[in-house]
Structure formats: structure tokens, C-alpha cells
Coordinates of C-alpha atoms in Angstrom, one line a residue:
X265 CA -24.5 9.1 49.6
X266 CA -23.3 7.4 46.4
X267 CA -21.6 4.0 46.6
X268 CA -18.3 5.1 45.1
X269 CA -15.4 2.6 45.4
X270 CA -12.6 5.0 44.6
X271 CA -12.1 5.9 48.2
X272 CA -10.9 2.4 49.2
X273 CA -7.5 3.0 50.9
X274 CA -7.0 6.0 48.6
X275 CA -7.0 3.9 45.4
X276 CA -9.5 2.6 42.9
X277 CA -7.4 -0.4 42.0
X278 CA -3.8 -0.9 41.1
X279 CA -2.8 0.8 37.9
X280 CA -0.2 -1.9 37.4
X281 CA -1.8 -4.7 35.4
X282 CA -1.0 -8.3 36.3
X283 CA 0.7 -10.1 33.4
X284 CA 0.2 -13.8 33.4
X285 CA -0.7 -16.6 31.0
X286 CA -3.8 -14.7 29.9
X287 CA -1.7 -11.8 28.7
X288 CA -0.2 -12.6 25.3
X289 CA 2.0 -9.5 25.5
X290 CA 3.9 -10.9 28.6
X291 CA 7.2 -12.5 28.1
X292 CA 6.6 -16.1 27.3
X293 CA 2.9 -15.4 26.8
X294 CA 0.4 -17.3 24.9
X295 CA 0.9 -16.1 21.4
X296 CA -1.7 -14.4 19.2
X297 CA -4.7 -13.1 21.1
X298 CA -8.2 -12.9 19.6
X299 CA -11.0 -10.7 20.9
X300 CA -14.3 -12.5 20.7
X301 CA -16.7 -10.1 22.3
X302 CA -16.8 -7.0 24.5
X303 CA -19.2 -5.2 26.8
X304 CA -19.0 -1.7 28.3
X305 CA -20.7 -0.7 31.5
X306 CA -21.0 2.9 32.8
X307 CA -21.4 2.6 36.6
X308 CA -21.5 6.0 38.3
X309 CA -18.2 7.7 37.4
X310 CA -16.4 4.5 36.2
X311 CA -16.4 2.6 33.0
X312 CA -15.9 -1.2 33.0
X313 CA -15.0 -3.2 30.0
X314 CA -15.6 -7.0 29.9
X315 CA -13.6 -8.5 27.0
X316 CA -13.9 -12.2 26.0
X317 CA -10.5 -13.2 24.6
X318 CA -8.9 -16.3 23.3
X319 CA -5.3 -17.4 22.9
X320 CA -3.6 -20.8 22.5
X321 CA -4.4 -21.6 26.2
X322 CA -8.1 -21.1 25.9
X323 CA -10.7 -18.4 26.5
X324 CA -10.8 -15.9 29.3
X325 CA -12.4 -12.6 30.3
X326 CA -10.4 -9.4 30.9
X327 CA -12.1 -7.0 33.2
X328 CA -10.8 -3.4 32.9
X329 CA -11.9 -0.5 35.2
X330 CA -11.3 3.1 34.0
X331 CA -11.7 5.6 36.7
X332 CA -12.9 9.2 36.4
X333 CA -9.3 10.3 36.4
X334 CA -8.4 8.0 33.6
X335 CA -6.5 5.5 35.7
X336 CA -6.9 1.9 34.5
X337 CA -6.8 -1.3 36.5
X338 CA -7.7 -4.8 35.3
X339 CA -8.0 -8.4 36.3
X340 CA -8.2 -11.6 34.3
X341 CA -10.8 -14.4 34.8
X342 CA -10.9 -17.9 33.3
X343 CA -14.4 -18.5 32.1
X344 CA -15.0 -21.1 34.9
X345 CA -13.9 -18.4 37.4
X346 CA -16.1 -15.8 35.8
X347 CA -19.1 -18.2 36.3
X348 CA -18.2 -18.6 40.0
X349 CA -17.8 -14.8 40.3
X350 CA -21.2 -14.3 38.7
X351 CA -22.7 -16.5 41.3
X352 CA -21.0 -14.7 44.1
X353 CA -22.3 -11.4 42.7
X354 CA -25.8 -12.6 43.2
X355 CA -25.0 -13.5 46.9
X356 CA -23.3 -10.1 47.5
X357 CA -26.2 -8.3 45.8
X358 CA -28.7 -10.0 48.1
X359 CA -26.6 -9.1 51.1
X360 CA -26.2 -5.5 50.0
X361 CA -29.9 -5.2 49.5
X362 CA -30.5 -6.3 53.1
X363 CA -28.3 -3.6 54.6
X364 CA -29.6 -0.5 56.1
X365 CA -28.4 3.0 55.0
X366 CA -24.7 3.7 55.5
X367 CA -23.6 4.8 58.9
X368 CA -20.3 6.5 58.9
X369 CA -20.2 6.7 62.7
X370 CA -20.4 2.9 62.9
X371 CA -18.1 1.5 60.2
X372 CA -16.4 -1.9 60.6
X373 CA -12.8 -1.5 61.7
X374 CA -11.4 -2.9 58.4
X375 CA -14.4 -1.7 56.4
X376 CA -15.3 -5.2 55.4
X377 CA -19.0 -6.2 55.4
X378 CA -18.8 -9.5 53.6
X379 CA -15.9 -11.5 52.1
X380 CA -15.4 -14.5 49.8
X381 CA -12.4 -16.1 48.1
X382 CA -12.0 -17.9 44.8
X383 CA -9.1 -20.2 43.8
X384 CA -8.1 -21.1 40.2
X385 CA -4.9 -23.0 39.8
X386 CA -2.2 -20.7 41.3
X387 CA -4.4 -17.6 41.3
X388 CA -6.5 -16.3 44.2
X389 CA -9.3 -13.8 44.1
X390 CA -10.5 -12.0 47.1
X391 CA -14.0 -10.5 47.1
X392 CA -14.6 -7.9 49.8
X393 CA -17.8 -5.9 50.1
X394 CA -16.5 -2.8 51.9
X395 CA -17.8 0.5 53.3
X396 CA -16.0 3.7 53.9
X397 CA -16.8 7.4 54.1
X398 CA -17.6 7.5 50.3
X399 CA -20.0 4.6 50.3
X400 CA -20.1 0.8 49.7
X401 CA -18.3 -1.1 47.0
X402 CA -17.0 -4.5 46.0
X403 CA -13.3 -4.8 45.8
X404 CA -12.0 -7.7 43.7
X405 CA -8.3 -8.5 44.2
X406 CA -6.3 -10.9 42.1
X407 CA -3.0 -12.4 43.4
X408 CA -0.7 -15.0 41.9
X409 CA 0.9 -17.4 44.4
X410 CA 4.0 -17.9 42.4
X411 CA 4.8 -14.2 42.5
X412 CA 3.7 -11.1 40.7
X413 CA 1.9 -7.9 41.4
X414 CA -1.5 -7.7 43.0
X415 CA -4.2 -6.2 40.9
X416 CA -7.7 -5.1 41.8
X417 CA -10.8 -3.4 40.7
X418 CA -13.5 -1.6 42.8
X419 CA -17.1 -2.0 41.7
X420 CA -19.7 0.4 43.2
X421 CA -22.2 -1.8 45.1
X422 CA -25.1 -0.3 43.2
X423 CA -23.7 -1.7 40.0
X424 CA -23.2 -5.3 41.1
X425 CA -26.4 -6.6 39.5
X426 CA -25.7 -4.8 36.2
X427 CA -22.2 -6.3 36.2
X428 CA -23.6 -9.8 37.0
X429 CA -26.1 -9.6 34.2
X430 CA -23.4 -8.6 31.7
X431 CA -21.2 -11.5 32.8
X432 CA -24.2 -13.8 32.5
X433 CA -24.8 -12.7 28.9
X434 CA -21.2 -13.4 27.9
X435 CA -21.2 -16.8 29.7
X436 CA -24.4 -17.8 28.0
X437 CA -22.8 -17.1 24.6
X438 CA -19.4 -18.6 25.2
X439 CA -20.0 -21.1 28.0
X440 CA -17.9 -21.6 31.1
X441 CA -15.3 -24.0 29.6
X442 CA -11.7 -22.8 29.9
X443 CA -10.3 -25.2 27.3
X444 CA -11.0 -23.2 24.1
X445 CA -11.1 -25.2 21.0
X446 CA -11.8 -29.0 21.4
X447 CA -8.5 -30.8 20.8
X448 CA -9.8 -34.3 20.4
X449 CA -11.3 -36.2 17.4
X450 CA -14.8 -35.1 16.6
X451 CA -17.4 -37.8 15.9
X452 CA -18.0 -38.8 12.3
X453 CA -21.2 -37.7 10.6
X454 CA -24.3 -39.8 10.7
X455 CA -27.1 -40.3 8.2
X456 CA -30.6 -41.7 8.3
X457 CA -33.4 -42.0 5.8
X458 CA -37.1 -41.7 6.7
X459 CA -39.5 -42.2 3.9
X460 CA -38.4 -39.7 1.2
X461 CA -36.4 -37.6 3.6
X462 CA -32.7 -37.8 4.5
X463 CA -31.3 -36.5 7.8
X464 CA -27.7 -35.7 8.3
X465 CA -25.9 -35.2 11.7
X466 CA -22.7 -33.3 11.4
X467 CA -20.4 -32.3 14.3
X468 CA -18.2 -29.2 13.8
X469 CA -16.7 -26.4 15.8
X470 CA -16.0 -22.7 15.4
X471 CA -14.7 -20.0 17.8
X472 CA -17.8 -20.5 20.0
X473 CA -17.2 -24.2 20.5
X474 CA -18.4 -27.6 19.3
X475 CA -21.9 -27.9 17.8
X476 CA -24.1 -30.4 16.0
X477 CA -25.8 -29.5 12.7
X478 CA -28.9 -31.5 11.9
X479 CA -30.0 -31.2 8.2
X480 CA -33.2 -32.4 6.6
X481 CA -32.9 -32.9 2.9
X482 CA -35.9 -33.6 0.6
X483 CA -35.5 -33.4 -3.1
X484 CA -33.3 -30.4 -3.6
X485 CA -34.3 -28.5 -0.5
X486 CA -32.2 -28.5 2.7
X487 CA -33.1 -27.0 6.1
X488 CA -30.8 -27.1 9.1
X489 CA -30.6 -26.4 12.8
X490 CA -27.4 -25.9 14.9
X491 CA -27.2 -27.1 18.5
X492 CA -24.3 -26.0 20.7
X493 CA -22.6 -28.8 22.6
X494 CA -23.6 -27.3 26.0
X495 CA -27.3 -27.9 25.1
X496 CA -26.9 -31.5 23.9
X497 CA -27.8 -33.2 27.2
X498 CA -30.8 -30.9 27.7
X499 CA -31.9 -31.5 24.1
X500 CA -31.6 -35.2 24.6
X501 CA -33.6 -35.1 27.8
X502 CA -36.4 -33.2 26.1
X503 CA -36.4 -35.6 23.2
X504 CA -36.4 -38.7 25.5
X505 CA -39.3 -37.2 27.5
X506 CA -41.4 -36.9 24.3
X507 CA -40.4 -40.4 23.3
X508 CA -41.5 -41.8 26.7
X509 CA -44.8 -39.8 26.6
X510 CA -45.6 -41.0 23.1
X511 CA -44.8 -44.6 24.1
X512 CA -47.0 -44.4 27.2
X513 CA -49.8 -42.9 25.1
X514 CA -49.4 -45.6 22.4
X515 CA -49.3 -48.4 25.1
X516 CA -52.5 -47.0 26.7
X517 CA -54.3 -47.0 23.4
X518 CA -53.1 -50.6 22.6
X519 CA -54.3 -51.7 26.0
X520 CA -57.8 -50.2 25.5
X521 CA -58.1 -51.9 22.1
X522 CA -57.2 -55.3 23.6
X523 CA -59.6 -55.0 26.5
X524 CA -62.2 -57.8 26.4
X525 CA -65.7 -56.7 25.6
X526 CA -68.5 -57.4 28.1
X527 CA -70.1 -60.1 25.8
X528 CA -66.7 -61.9 25.5
X529 CA -66.3 -61.9 29.3
X530 CA -69.8 -63.4 29.7
X531 CA -68.8 -66.3 27.5

């Protein structure tokens, strides 16, 4: 039996999309919307589109489900919520893998096998791993506490890992920061000279976030590396680790050199 989700209460997800601050086409929306990346997954008879978008409020992911009959449903996730959802998908996948084969004669009364909830500002997301006569699936419902339609998608349980991996790829590229472009003052550039080389440290940003560019200039040749802000702490930790190891090694050599010889100790 395939794990089709389209049998959930007779729907595969509301065909009415929820319009909120993520949707620039809504009245009073967030202005010009830019698409930064997209992924398409074919899971059984459904297609899922994961679109990373950006408007003046920041970045978010629109998840759209296209059923076999062409019906469309979608939900919106802030990047931080997408990261939380990604982690829940791992937990749901592990639980799903531990289940035995479906038993239509012993279904839960409400069909729910496992449930979780996520909260982001005035939005709530309900995650329900369910089972019905057509199989097992993860239903993801989005509601807005200040009013508005409920929207939901139904992900076949067999596709949860593939969906999680696609989310992970997008989050690794764009991070889990909802704020979009950094609105503060970026640090000024720094410069240092070592022997006949010059090193320049420049902080900038693009549509992927803040970064540091380290350039080495010698004569008329320049080479550079670019380090995303999300890696700075890890980069610093690795650099500090090497500094400490070199210092310990240097101190050890110095101590060995300064050890008294046997003849000196006899005197």
C-alpha cells in the first residue's frame, strides 16, 4: 500500500492559499518579492516546490503542493521555522521507520500517529503523522491566530527524508535568519602587512547575507577568499585552536632548550 496523503478527510490540502505578510500580492503586502532559489520534488503522484523568496520583511520559504488532479495548496515558512520543521522531519522519519506495516483494521480513531506544533509570532503550524485507508502521510497545517484561512499540505510519509534533505540544502545556502539584509552599520575594512604581503579584511553583503573577504596582495597579484558570516565563529575557533597548538609546541621546544645539562647540574 502506498503512503498517499490525498485521502486525508477527502482533501490533499486547502486549495485556498493563506495570504499574510509573506505574500507580496496581498493587500498591504511586503512590496517587491524576489525569488532566490527553488527546488522541485516529485513524491509519488505529487509535486512539491520549495521556493526561497525575499521581500522587505526578510526571507522565507514558500512550500507548494501540486496534486495529481492539479489542485494546489501552499504554506509559508520563515527560515527559522523551516529549520525547526527540518528537525521535526528527522524525528517523524525515525518514528515512521519504527512502525510496522499499515493495519487498516486497527487505525487510530482520529488517524493520528504522532503530532507536534510549531509557533512563530502569530502563526501556528500543526504537524500530524496520520494513517488512513490510503496509507500514511504527514499533514502540515498553518493557521493565523489573528484570523485568516487555514492552509495545509499533505506529504507522503515515504518522502519525508527527501523533503528534509531538500530543506537542509536550502538552509545551508541561505541560513536560518529571518531578518533578510543586515540593516546595521557594517564594520570598516582592516589592513595588515606581513613582510612583503598585504592582507585586507573587507565586510560586505549580498542577497545571501553578510560575508568577510580576506585578500592577500603581493606585488600586482591578489587572491581572495570569502567567508559567510554564519561561519565566522567556527572559522575563529579553528584558527584559535591552531594558534594554541603552535604556542604549546613552541613553549615545549623552548623548555627543552632551557633544560640544564647533566654536567651543569653536577656543578
